[in-house]
CSV table of C-alpha atoms and ligand atoms in Angstrom, one decimal:
chain,number,residue,atom,x,y,z
A,208,UNK,CA,23.8,0.8,11.2
A,209,UNK,CA,23.2,0.0,14.7
A,210,UNK,CA,25.7,-2.5,16.1
A,211,UNK,CA,23.0,-4.4,17.9
A,212,UNK,CA,20.2,-4.5,15.5
A,213,UNK,CA,22.6,-5.4,12.6
A,214,UNK,CA,22.9,-8.9,14.3
A,215,UNK,CA,19.2,-9.0,14.6
A,216,UNK,CA,19.2,-7.9,10.4
A,217,UNK,CA,21.5,-10.7,10.3
A,218,UNK,CA,20.5,-13.5,11.8
A,219,UNK,CA,16.0,-12.5,10.9
A,220,UNK,CA,17.4,-12.1,6.5
A,221,UNK,CA,19.8,-16.5,7.9
A,222,UNK,CA,16.3,-17.5,8.8
A,223,UNK,CA,14.1,-15.8,6.1
A,224,UNK,CA,16.8,-16.7,2.7
A,225,UNK,CA,15.7,-15.5,-0.5
A,226,UNK,CA,13.4,-13.2,0.3
A,227,UNK,CA,14.6,-10.2,-0.9
A,228,UNK,CA,11.9,-7.2,-0.8
A,229,UNK,CA,11.5,-8.2,3.0
A,230,UNK,CA,15.1,-8.2,4.1
A,231,UNK,CA,14.8,-4.6,2.0
A,232,UNK,CA,12.3,-3.8,4.4
A,233,UNK,CA,13.5,-4.9,7.8
A,234,UNK,CA,16.6,-3.3,6.5
A,235,UNK,CA,14.9,0.0,6.3
A,236,UNK,CA,13.0,0.5,9.3
A,237,UNK,CA,15.6,-1.3,11.2
A,238,UNK,CA,18.1,1.7,9.6
A,239,UNK,CA,16.1,4.6,11.2
A,240,UNK,CA,15.8,2.9,14.9
A,241,UNK,CA,19.0,2.5,16.3
A,242,UNK,CA,18.7,6.6,19.1
A,243,UNK,CA,14.9,4.5,20.1
A,244,UNK,CA,16.3,1.3,21.5
A,245,UNK,CA,18.9,3.7,23.6
A,246,UNK,CA,16.3,5.2,25.3
A,247,UNK,CA,15.0,2.2,25.5
A,248,UNK,CA,16.1,-1.0,26.2
A,249,UNK,CA,13.4,-2.9,27.1
A,250,UNK,CA,12.3,-3.0,23.7
A,251,UNK,CA,16.1,-5.7,23.6
A,252,UNK,CA,15.4,-6.8,26.8
A,253,UNK,CA,11.9,-8.1,25.4
A,254,UNK,CA,13.3,-9.1,22.4
A,255,UNK,CA,10.7,-6.5,20.4
A,256,UNK,CA,12.5,-7.0,16.7
A,257,UNK,CA,12.8,-10.6,16.8
A,258,UNK,CA,9.0,-11.0,17.9
A,259,UNK,CA,8.3,-8.5,15.4
A,260,UNK,CA,10.3,-10.6,12.5
A,261,UNK,CA,8.5,-13.3,13.4
A,262,UNK,CA,4.9,-12.9,11.6
A,263,UNK,CA,2.1,-14.6,13.8
A,264,UNK,CA,0.8,-16.7,11.3
A,265,UNK,CA,1.6,-17.5,7.4
A,266,UNK,CA,-0.8,-19.3,6.3
A,267,UNK,CA,-0.2,-20.7,2.1
A,268,UNK,CA,-2.4,-22.5,0.2
A,269,UNK,CA,-3.6,-24.0,-2.8
A,270,UNK,CA,-6.3,-22.3,-5.3
A,271,UNK,CA,-8.1,-24.4,-7.4
A,272,UNK,CA,-9.8,-23.3,-9.6
A,273,UNK,CA,-11.1,-23.5,-14.2
A,274,UNK,CA,-10.7,-21.6,-16.5
A,275,UNK,CA,-12.8,-20.7,-19.6
A,276,UNK,CA,-11.3,-23.5,-21.4
A,277,UNK,CA,-12.7,-25.9,-18.9
A,278,UNK,CA,-9.1,-26.4,-18.0
A,279,UNK,CA,-8.2,-27.0,-14.5
A,280,UNK,CA,-5.7,-24.5,-12.8
A,281,UNK,CA,-3.2,-24.4,-9.9
A,282,UNK,CA,-2.1,-20.8,-8.3
A,283,UNK,CA,-1.3,-20.7,-5.2
A,284,UNK,CA,-2.7,-18.4,-2.3
A,285,UNK,CA,-0.7,-16.6,0.9
A,286,UNK,CA,-2.3,-14.3,4.0
A,287,UNK,CA,0.4,-13.7,6.3
A,288,UNK,CA,-0.8,-12.2,9.9
A,289,UNK,CA,2.0,-10.8,11.1
A,290,UNK,CA,1.1,-8.4,14.3
A,291,UNK,CA,-2.9,-7.7,15.8
A,292,UNK,CA,-1.0,-5.7,19.0
A,293,UNK,CA,-2.9,-2.4,18.0
A,294,UNK,CA,-5.8,-4.7,16.6
A,295,UNK,CA,-7.4,-7.1,13.7
A,296,UNK,CA,-4.2,-7.7,11.6
A,297,UNK,CA,-5.7,-4.8,8.8
A,298,UNK,CA,-3.9,-4.9,4.6
A,299,UNK,CA,-4.9,-5.9,1.1
A,300,UNK,CA,-5.0,-9.1,-1.7
A,301,UNK,CA,-3.1,-8.4,-4.2
A,302,UNK,CA,-3.1,-10.5,-7.5
A,303,UNK,CA,0.4,-11.0,-10.0
A,304,UNK,CA,2.5,-12.6,-11.1
A,305,UNK,CA,5.1,-11.8,-9.3
A,306,UNK,CA,3.5,-12.8,-5.3
A,307,UNK,CA,5.9,-15.3,-3.6
A,308,UNK,CA,6.1,-15.0,-0.2
A,309,UNK,CA,8.8,-12.6,0.1
A,310,UNK,CA,6.3,-10.6,-1.0
A,311,UNK,CA,3.5,-10.7,0.9
A,312,UNK,CA,5.8,-10.4,4.3
A,313,UNK,CA,7.5,-7.5,3.0
A,314,UNK,CA,4.2,-5.7,2.6
A,315,UNK,CA,2.4,-6.7,5.9
A,316,UNK,CA,5.9,-5.6,7.4
A,317,UNK,CA,5.3,-2.6,5.9
A,318,UNK,CA,1.7,-2.4,6.8
A,319,UNK,CA,2.2,-3.2,10.8
A,320,UNK,CA,4.6,0.6,11.5
A,321,UNK,CA,1.9,2.3,8.4
A,322,UNK,CA,-1.3,1.1,10.5
A,323,UNK,CA,0.6,2.0,13.9
A,324,UNK,CA,0.8,5.8,12.3
A,325,UNK,CA,-2.9,6.5,11.3
A,326,UNK,CA,-3.8,5.6,14.5
A,327,UNK,CA,-6.8,3.3,13.9
A,328,UNK,CA,-7.6,-0.1,15.9
A,329,UNK,CA,-5.4,-2.0,12.9
A,330,UNK,CA,-3.0,-4.5,12.8
A,331,UNK,CA,-1.1,-5.7,10.1
A,332,UNK,CA,-1.2,-8.5,7.3
A,333,UNK,CA,-1.3,-8.7,4.0
A,334,UNK,CA,-2.1,-11.7,1.7
A,335,UNK,CA,-2.4,-12.8,-2.1
A,336,UNK,CA,-1.8,-15.3,-4.4
A,337,UNK,CA,1.2,-15.3,-7.9
A,338,UNK,CA,-2.9,-15.4,-9.8
A,339,UNK,CA,-2.4,-12.6,-12.5
A,340,UNK,CA,-5.6,-11.1,-14.0
A,341,UNK,CA,-4.4,-9.8,-16.9
A,342,UNK,CA,-6.7,-11.4,-19.9
A,343,UNK,CA,-9.2,-13.1,-17.7
A,344,UNK,CA,-12.8,-13.3,-18.0
A,345,UNK,CA,-15.5,-11.8,-14.7
A,346,UNK,CA,-16.5,-15.4,-14.4
A,347,UNK,CA,-12.8,-16.4,-14.8
A,348,UNK,CA,-12.3,-13.6,-12.3
A,349,UNK,CA,-15.0,-14.7,-9.8
A,350,UNK,CA,-14.6,-18.7,-10.6
A,351,UNK,CA,-10.9,-17.8,-8.4
A,352,UNK,CA,-11.6,-15.0,-6.5
A,353,UNK,CA,-14.6,-18.2,-4.3
A,354,UNK,CA,-11.9,-20.8,-5.0
A,355,UNK,CA,-9.3,-18.5,-2.8
A,356,UNK,CA,-12.4,-17.5,-0.4
A,357,UNK,CA,-13.4,-21.4,0.2
A,358,UNK,CA,-9.9,-22.0,2.5
A,359,UNK,CA,-9.2,-18.1,3.6
A,360,UNK,CA,-12.7,-17.7,5.4
A,361,UNK,CA,-11.7,-19.5,8.1
A,362,UNK,CA,-9.0,-17.4,9.0
A,363,UNK,CA,-10.3,-13.8,8.7
A,364,UNK,CA,-12.8,-11.8,10.1
A,365,UNK,CA,-14.1,-8.8,12.1
A,366,UNK,CA,-12.1,-9.0,15.4
A,367,UNK,CA,-9.1,-11.7,14.1
A,368,UNK,CA,-7.7,-10.4,10.2
A,369,UNK,CA,-9.6,-8.0,7.9
A,370,UNK,CA,-9.2,-8.0,4.3
A,371,UNK,CA,-9.4,-5.4,1.0
A,372,UNK,CA,-8.2,-4.4,-2.3
A,373,UNK,CA,-4.1,-4.0,-3.2
A,374,UNK,CA,-2.5,-4.7,-6.7
A,375,UNK,CA,-5.2,-6.5,-9.3
A,376,UNK,CA,-7.7,-5.9,-6.6
A,377,UNK,CA,-10.8,-3.7,-6.5
A,378,UNK,CA,-13.9,-3.0,-6.1
A,379,UNK,CA,-15.0,-6.2,-8.3
A,380,UNK,CA,-12.8,-9.0,-6.9
A,381,UNK,CA,-13.8,-7.8,-3.6
A,382,UNK,CA,-18.0,-8.7,-4.0
A,383,UNK,CA,-17.1,-12.0,-5.6
A,384,UNK,CA,-14.9,-12.3,-2.6
A,385,UNK,CA,-17.4,-11.0,0.6
A,386,UNK,CA,-20.1,-12.4,-1.0
A,387,UNK,CA,-18.5,-16.6,-0.8
A,388,UNK,CA,-17.5,-16.2,2.1
A,389,UNK,CA,-21.1,-14.4,3.2
A,390,UNK,CA,-22.4,-17.9,1.8
A,391,UNK,CA,-19.4,-20.0,3.0
A,392,UNK,CA,-20.4,-18.7,7.0
A,393,UNK,CA,-23.9,-17.8,6.9
A,394,UNK,CA,-23.0,-14.6,8.1
A,395,UNK,CA,-23.4,-10.6,6.2
A,396,UNK,CA,-20.5,-10.3,7.8
A,397,UNK,CA,-19.5,-6.2,6.7
A,398,UNK,CA,-16.2,-5.7,9.1
A,399,UNK,CA,-14.5,-8.5,7.4
A,400,UNK,CA,-13.7,-7.3,4.5
A,401,UNK,CA,-13.2,-3.5,3.5
A,402,UNK,CA,-13.3,-1.6,-0.2
A,403,UNK,CA,-16.9,-2.4,-0.7
A,404,UNK,CA,-19.3,-1.1,-3.1
A,405,UNK,CA,-21.6,1.5,-1.4
A,406,UNK,CA,-24.6,0.2,-1.4
A,407,UNK,CA,-23.3,-3.0,0.8
A,408,UNK,CA,-21.0,-2.3,3.2
A,409,UNK,CA,-18.3,-0.3,1.6
A,410,UNK,CA,-17.0,3.6,2.7
A,411,UNK,CA,-17.4,6.8,0.8
A,412,UNK,CA,-13.8,7.8,-0.3
A,413,UNK,CA,-12.8,4.7,-0.5
A,414,UNK,CA,-11.8,3.6,-4.1
A,415,UNK,CA,-10.2,7.6,-4.0
A,416,UNK,CA,-8.8,7.8,-0.6
A,417,UNK,CA,-4.9,5.9,-1.6
A,418,UNK,CA,-4.0,8.7,-4.0
A,419,UNK,CA,-5.8,11.8,-2.2
A,420,UNK,CA,-3.9,10.4,0.9
A,421,UNK,CA,-1.0,10.4,-1.1
A,422,UNK,CA,-1.1,13.4,-2.0
A,423,UNK,CA,-2.6,15.8,1.2
A,424,UNK,CA,0.2,14.1,2.8
A,425,UNK,CA,2.9,15.8,0.0
A,426,UNK,CA,1.2,19.0,0.1
A,427,UNK,CA,1.4,18.9,4.2
A,428,UNK,CA,5.5,18.4,2.5
A,429,UNK,CA,5.4,20.5,0.1
A,430,UNK,CA,3.3,23.6,2.9
A,431,UNK,CA,6.7,22.8,5.1
A,432,UNK,CA,9.3,25.0,2.2
A,433,UNK,CA,6.7,27.6,1.9
A,434,UNK,CA,5.1,25.7,-0.9
A,435,UNK,CA,2.2,24.0,-2.5
A,436,UNK,CA,1.2,22.0,-5.3
A,437,UNK,CA,-0.1,25.1,-7.6
A,438,UNK,CA,1.7,24.7,-10.4
A,439,UNK,CA,3.7,22.0,-10.4
A,440,UNK,CA,4.8,19.6,-13.0
A,441,UNK,CA,3.9,16.1,-11.7
A,442,UNK,CA,5.0,12.7,-13.0
A,443,UNK,CA,2.6,9.7,-11.6
A,444,UNK,CA,3.9,6.4,-12.3
A,445,UNK,CA,0.8,3.8,-12.3
A,446,UNK,CA,-2.2,4.1,-13.8
A,447,UNK,CA,-4.7,1.9,-10.9
A,448,UNK,CA,-6.7,2.5,-8.6
A,449,UNK,CA,-3.6,4.9,-6.6
A,450,UNK,CA,-2.5,6.5,-9.8
A,451,UNK,CA,-5.3,7.3,-11.1
A,452,UNK,CA,-6.7,9.5,-7.6
A,453,UNK,CA,-3.4,11.3,-7.4
A,454,UNK,CA,-3.3,12.3,-10.5
A,455,UNK,CA,-7.3,13.9,-10.4
A,456,UNK,CA,-6.4,15.6,-6.4
A,457,UNK,CA,-3.6,16.5,-7.2
A,458,UNK,CA,-4.6,18.3,-10.0
A,459,UNK,CA,-8.2,19.1,-8.2
A,460,UNK,CA,-4.7,20.9,-6.1
A,461,UNK,CA,-3.3,23.4,-8.9
A,462,UNK,CA,-0.2,20.9,-10.4
A,463,UNK,CA,-0.7,19.5,-14.1
A,464,UNK,CA,0.2,16.6,-14.0
A,465,UNK,CA,1.8,14.9,-17.5
A,466,UNK,CA,2.9,11.6,-17.4
A,467,UNK,CA,1.7,7.9,-15.6
A,468,UNK,CA,2.1,4.6,-16.9
A,469,UNK,CA,1.8,1.3,-17.4
A,470,UNK,CA,3.8,-1.9,-17.1
A,471,UNK,CA,3.9,-1.4,-20.7
A,472,UNK,CA,5.2,2.2,-22.0
A,473,UNK,CA,4.2,5.4,-20.0
A,474,UNK,CA,2.5,8.8,-21.7
A,475,UNK,CA,3.1,12.1,-21.7
A,476,UNK,CA,0.3,14.5,-21.7
A,477,UNK,CA,1.4,18.4,-21.7
A,478,UNK,CA,-1.6,19.9,-21.3
A,479,UNK,CA,-2.2,17.9,-18.4
A,480,UNK,CA,-4.2,14.4,-18.4
A,481,UNK,CA,-7.7,14.0,-18.6
A,482,UNK,CA,-8.1,11.5,-15.8
A,483,UNK,CA,-12.1,11.1,-17.0
A,484,UNK,CA,-10.7,9.4,-20.4
A,485,UNK,CA,-8.0,8.0,-18.3
A,486,UNK,CA,-10.8,6.7,-15.7
A,487,UNK,CA,-12.5,5.0,-18.9
A,488,UNK,CA,-10.1,3.0,-20.3
A,489,UNK,CA,-8.8,1.8,-17.4
A,490,UNK,CA,-11.5,1.6,-14.9
A,491,UNK,CA,-15.0,0.5,-17.7
A,492,UNK,CA,-13.1,-1.0,-20.3
A,493,UNK,CA,-10.1,-2.5,-18.3
A,494,UNK,CA,-7.8,-1.7,-21.2
A,495,UNK,CA,-4.4,-0.5,-22.0
A,496,UNK,CA,-2.4,3.3,-21.6
A,497,UNK,CA,-1.5,3.1,-24.8
A,498,UNK,CA,-5.6,3.9,-25.8
A,499,UNK,CA,-5.3,6.7,-24.9
A,500,UNK,CA,-3.1,8.1,-26.7
A,501,UNK,CA,-4.7,7.0,-29.2
A,502,UNK,CA,-7.7,9.2,-28.5
A,503,UNK,CA,-6.6,12.3,-27.3
A,504,UNK,CA,-3.8,14.5,-29.3
A,505,UNK,CA,-0.6,16.0,-29.0
A,506,UNK,CA,0.8,13.0,-26.6
A,507,UNK,CA,3.2,10.7,-26.9
A,508,UNK,CA,3.5,7.2,-25.8
A,509,UNK,CA,6.3,5.5,-24.7
A,510,UNK,CA,6.1,1.7,-24.9
A,511,UNK,CA,8.6,0.4,-22.8
A,512,UNK,CA,10.7,2.4,-21.5
A,513,UNK,CA,10.9,4.0,-17.5
A,514,UNK,CA,8.3,7.4,-17.4
A,515,UNK,CA,11.5,8.5,-15.1
A,516,UNK,CA,12.7,9.7,-17.5
A,517,UNK,CA,9.9,12.9,-17.8
A,518,UNK,CA,10.9,15.5,-15.8
A,519,UNK,CA,8.5,16.4,-12.7
A,520,UNK,CA,8.7,18.6,-9.6
A,521,UNK,CA,6.5,16.4,-7.8
A,522,UNK,CA,7.4,12.7,-8.3
A,523,UNK,CA,4.7,11.1,-7.7
A,524,UNK,CA,5.2,6.8,-7.3
A,525,UNK,CA,1.5,5.2,-7.3
A,526,UNK,CA,2.7,1.7,-9.8
A,527,UNK,CA,4.0,-0.9,-7.4
A,528,UNK,CA,8.1,-1.6,-5.7
A,529,UNK,CA,11.2,-0.6,-6.4
A,530,UNK,CA,9.9,0.6,-9.5
A,531,UNK,CA,12.0,3.7,-8.6
A,532,UNK,CA,16.3,2.8,-8.9
A,533,UNK,CA,19.4,5.2,-8.1
A,534,UNK,CA,20.1,6.1,-10.9
A,535,UNK,CA,16.9,7.7,-12.0
A,536,UNK,CA,16.7,9.9,-8.9
A,537,UNK,CA,19.6,12.1,-9.5
A,538,UNK,CA,18.5,12.9,-13.4
A,539,UNK,CA,14.9,13.9,-10.9
A,540,UNK,CA,17.1,15.7,-9.1
A,541,UNK,CA,20.2,17.5,-11.1
A,542,UNK,CA,16.0,18.5,-13.0
A,543,UNK,CA,15.2,20.5,-11.0
A,544,UNK,CA,12.8,17.7,-8.4
A,545,UNK,CA,11.6,19.3,-5.2
A,546,UNK,CA,9.6,16.4,-3.5
A,547,UNK,CA,8.3,13.2,-3.4
A,548,UNK,CA,5.4,11.2,-2.1
A,549,UNK,CA,4.9,7.0,-2.5
A,550,UNK,CA,1.4,6.4,-3.3
A,551,UNK,CA,2.9,3.2,-4.0
A,552,UNK,CA,4.7,0.7,-1.4
A,553,UNK,CA,8.5,0.5,-1.2
A,554,UNK,CA,8.5,2.2,-4.7
A,555,UNK,CA,11.8,3.8,-4.1
A,556,UNK,CA,14.8,1.6,-3.8
A,557,UNK,CA,17.5,1.8,-0.9
A,558,UNK,CA,20.1,3.8,-3.2
A,559,UNK,CA,17.0,6.0,-4.9
A,560,UNK,CA,16.2,7.4,-1.3
A,561,UNK,CA,19.4,7.5,-0.2
A,562,UNK,CA,19.4,10.5,-3.5
A,563,UNK,CA,16.6,11.8,-2.6
A,564,UNK,CA,17.4,12.6,1.4
A,565,UNK,CA,21.7,13.2,0.0
A,566,UNK,CA,19.9,15.8,-2.4
A,567,UNK,CA,17.8,17.0,0.7
A,568,UNK,CA,15.4,16.8,-1.4
A,569,UNK,CA,10.9,16.5,0.9
A,570,UNK,CA,10.9,12.1,0.4
A,571,UNK,CA,7.6,11.5,2.4
A,572,UNK,CA,8.1,7.6,2.9
A,573,UNK,CA,5.0,5.1,1.5
A,574,UNK,CA,3.8,3.8,5.0
A,575,UNK,CA,3.4,7.2,5.8
A,576,UNK,CA,1.8,9.3,2.9
A,577,UNK,CA,0.5,5.9,1.1
A,578,UNK,CA,-1.7,5.3,4.8
A,579,UNK,CA,-4.9,6.9,3.9
A,580,UNK,CA,-6.1,3.9,1.7
A,581,UNK,CA,-5.9,1.4,5.0
A,582,UNK,CA,-6.7,4.1,7.1
A,583,UNK,CA,-10.8,5.2,5.1
A,584,UNK,CA,-10.7,1.2,5.5
A,585,UNK,CA,-10.7,2.0,9.7
A,586,UNK,CA,-13.6,4.2,8.9
A,587,UNK,CA,-15.6,1.8,7.0
A,588,UNK,CA,-15.3,-0.9,10.2
A,589,UNK,CA,-15.9,1.9,12.0
A,590,UNK,CA,-18.8,2.1,9.8
A,591,UNK,CA,-19.9,-1.9,9.6
A,592,UNK,CA,-20.0,-2.1,13.5
A,593,UNK,CA,-22.2,1.0,14.2
A,594,UNK,CA,-24.0,-0.1,10.9
A,595,UNK,CA,-24.4,4.0,10.0
A,596,UNK,CA,-22.5,5.2,6.4
A,597,UNK,CA,-20.9,9.0,6.3
A,598,UNK,CA,-20.9,11.8,3.5
A,599,UNK,CA,-18.2,11.9,2.1
A,600,UNK,CA,-17.7,15.6,2.3
A,601,UNK,CA,-17.0,14.0,6.3
A,602,UNK,CA,-15.4,10.7,5.4
A,603,UNK,CA,-12.9,12.7,3.3
A,604,UNK,CA,-13.0,15.8,6.4
A,605,UNK,CA,-12.3,12.3,8.6
A,606,UNK,CA,-9.1,11.1,5.5
A,607,UNK,CA,-7.7,14.9,5.6
A,608,UNK,CA,-7.6,15.2,9.9
A,609,UNK,CA,-5.9,11.4,9.3
A,610,UNK,CA,-3.0,12.7,7.2
A,611,UNK,CA,-2.5,15.5,8.3
A,612,UNK,CA,-2.3,14.1,11.3
A,613,UNK,CA,0.2,11.8,10.3
A,614,UNK,CA,2.5,14.0,8.7
A,615,UNK,CA,2.9,16.2,12.1
A,616,UNK,CA,3.4,13.2,14.4
A,617,UNK,CA,5.9,11.8,11.9
A,618,UNK,CA,7.7,15.2,11.8
A,619,UNK,CA,7.7,16.0,15.9
A,620,UNK,CA,9.0,12.2,16.4
A,621,UNK,CA,11.9,13.0,13.3
A,622,UNK,CA,12.4,16.2,15.5
A,623,UNK,CA,12.3,14.9,19.2
A,624,UNK,CA,15.0,12.6,17.5
A,625,UNK,CA,17.5,14.8,15.6
A,626,UNK,CA,16.6,14.7,12.7
A,627,UNK,CA,13.8,17.0,11.1
A,628,UNK,CA,12.6,16.5,8.4
A,629,UNK,CA,13.4,13.6,7.5
A,630,UNK,CA,10.0,11.3,6.7
A,631,UNK,CA,11.0,8.1,6.5
A,632,UNK,CA,12.8,8.1,10.5
A,633,UNK,CA,9.5,10.1,11.6
A,634,UNK,CA,7.3,7.1,10.0
A,635,UNK,CA,9.8,4.1,10.9
A,636,UNK,CA,10.5,5.5,15.0
A,637,UNK,CA,6.3,6.1,15.2
A,638,UNK,CA,5.1,3.6,14.5
A,639,UNK,CA,7.8,1.6,15.6
A,640,UNK,CA,6.7,2.0,19.2
A,641,UNK,CA,3.5,2.6,19.1
A,642,UNK,CA,3.7,-0.5,18.9
A,643,UNK,CA,6.6,-1.7,20.8
A,644,UNK,CA,4.9,-0.5,23.5
A,645,UNK,CA,1.9,-2.3,23.3
A,646,UNK,CA,3.8,-5.5,22.9
A,647,UNK,CA,5.1,-5.1,26.0
A,648,UNK,CA,1.9,-4.9,27.4
A,649,UNK,CA,0.3,-7.7,26.0
A,650,UNK,CA,3.0,-9.7,27.7
A,651,UNK,CA,4.9,-12.7,26.2
A,652,UNK,CA,3.2,-14.0,22.7
B,989,NDP,P1,-4.3,-1.5,-10.0
B,989,NDP,O1,-3.8,-3.4,-9.2
B,989,NDP,O2,-4.5,0.0,-9.0
B,989,NDP,O3,-3.0,-0.8,-10.3
B,989,NDP,C1,-0.6,-1.0,-10.2
B,989,NDP,C2,-0.9,0.1,-11.1
B,989,NDP,O4,0.8,-0.3,-11.7
B,989,NDP,C3,-1.2,-1.0,-13.1
B,989,NDP,O5,-1.2,0.4,-13.6
B,989,NDP,C4,0.0,-1.8,-13.4
B,989,NDP,O6,0.7,-1.7,-14.7
B,989,NDP,C5,1.1,-0.9,-12.3
B,989,NDP,N1,2.5,-2.6,-11.8
B,989,NDP,C6,1.5,-3.1,-11.2
B,989,NDP,N2,2.3,-4.6,-11.6
B,989,NDP,C7,3.8,-3.3,-11.7
B,989,NDP,C8,4.8,-4.1,-12.5
B,989,NDP,N3,5.1,-5.3,-11.8
B,989,NDP,N4,5.7,-3.5,-13.5
B,989,NDP,C9,5.0,-2.4,-13.8
B,989,NDP,N5,3.9,-1.8,-13.9
B,989,NDP,C10,3.2,-2.4,-12.4
B,989,NDP,O7,-2.3,-1.4,-7.9
B,989,NDP,P2,-2.9,0.3,-7.1
B,989,NDP,O8,-3.1,0.6,-7.6
B,989,NDP,O9,-4.6,-0.3,-6.0
B,989,NDP,O10,-1.9,-0.3,-6.6
B,989,NDP,C11,-0.6,0.5,-6.9
B,989,NDP,C12,-0.1,-0.1,-5.6
B,989,NDP,O11,0.3,1.5,-4.2
B,989,NDP,C13,1.4,-1.2,-4.9
B,989,NDP,O12,2.0,-0.5,-4.3
B,989,NDP,C14,-0.2,-1.3,-4.1
B,989,NDP,O13,0.7,-2.3,-2.7
B,989,NDP,C15,0.7,0.6,-3.0
B,989,NDP,N6,-1.4,0.8,-2.2
B,989,NDP,C16,-2.0,0.6,-2.7
B,989,NDP,C17,-3.3,0.2,-1.5
B,989,NDP,C18,-4.6,0.6,-2.2
B,989,NDP,O14,-5.3,1.2,-1.4
B,989,NDP,N7,-4.7,0.1,-3.1
B,989,NDP,C19,-3.4,1.0,-0.7
B,989,NDP,C20,-1.3,2.6,0.1
B,989,NDP,C21,-0.5,1.3,-0.9
B,989,NDP,P3,-0.2,-3.2,-15.2
B,989,NDP,O15,-1.8,-2.9,-15.6
B,989,NDP,O16,0.6,-3.1,-17.1
B,989,NDP,O17,-0.5,-4.3,-14.6
B,990,2IT,O1,-0.6,-1.2,1.5
B,990,2IT,C1,-2.2,-1.3,1.9
B,990,2IT,O2,-1.6,-0.7,3.3
B,990,2IT,C2,-3.3,-1.4,0.8
B,990,2IT,N1,-3.4,-2.0,-0.3
B,990,2IT,C3,-4.7,-1.3,1.6
B,990,2IT,C4,-4.7,-2.0,2.8
B,990,2IT,C5,-6.4,-1.9,3.6
B,990,2IT,O3,-6.8,-2.8,4.1
B,990,2IT,O4,-7.3,-0.7,3.0
């Protein structure tokens, strides 16, 4: 790392002790930015990096609620409003027991650059709670969401901060959150949340957008080497919103997707995963992947273990951070991997990224490859602002154009900085320069 940037990075780490994932995300971005600061001394003079690493605002709050047995439960809620240089803070809410400030800050930090790359007018933010939705009834989820919004509502708004979903937050939760926001404020403010239901202000394609976008981005990478998804053997980790829609899109392009996972285990279906059955089990029944193997013959279910033991030519990690380590990466590379597209945020460890990059395969980092979700959220905001609703075909076409544009921006930036094919550098530099320019133009704030 450039010595000037390393000094700033060390100060950031010391100021934010114990936030390992945030440290990791900052280090990864800083490693790309040395050459940018040679060309732009004004960024150092304006202390852009120091400002970028300090969120504009951080909110931590108590979320009290009662479970179905009438017991009082307390969770911790977060919203980190990281950077508003390009637009209102934008980013998802994550409900998962592992959530703490370090996770919300890594996600919010990544979101700044991702959102810049989309070309849409959105800043970066993220939030969530250490609430575990697993095994909770609909009524418990609703009471939790209502309590969460009873504090959050005063900090958000269509011109201020626009949350959406992430792990553990999908259409059902956005519905309860929106209902409570409307009730407290007495305003039907569609643009305050994205990922809404189609009949009440949501956008077609938003549910599919992250998974579809990841595959579109990866297909663009493959094209640079005269390849495509057609005939690839694909492994997708996770079986949530991003994973299932990535599987569906990869299959539509001719890939055979043989495996996916949840936090309990993974399934291998050599005939190609049945997306309708996956949706029935995960989206309708909210069940476990283990049930898939019970209902379909010739399917292996492996309890525990790592899905990355399954060979693939294309890997799409779509579950969670640091799920793919260096040893798994080395094994996949030895066994014929040609491309990785990150549907999740920071799923590959730094060691794994180094292995992928050293091997010369195509590696699309999350902040570029999974930007289709937030980009389509911005399209939802656009439709809300004009009280319009677009067709599936038109919205999907806009998503495709945005993903192709992000790919091109990463590629040309990597070329410009003498690192052709390095999408990590391309994404970090292109996202950073856009935000840094806007921050300097807006003065010291
Ligand atoms: P979902 O809640 O729909 O699905 C999450 C999936 O990942 C589930 O299969 C879950 O398994 C698995 N998972 C979650 N946490 C862990 C863990 N600690 N260990 C192992 N498996 C885990 O979330 P999404 O699909 O929305 O999100 C997946 C990833 O994509 C996240 O990294 C998210 O930040 C990222 N992302 C999401 C976007 C979106 O639009 N939703 C946009 C861009 C990125 P289980 O059910 O067993 O917990
Ligand atoms: O990580 C992400 O980009 C998301 N969870 C989607 C955020 C959004 O505002 O749609």
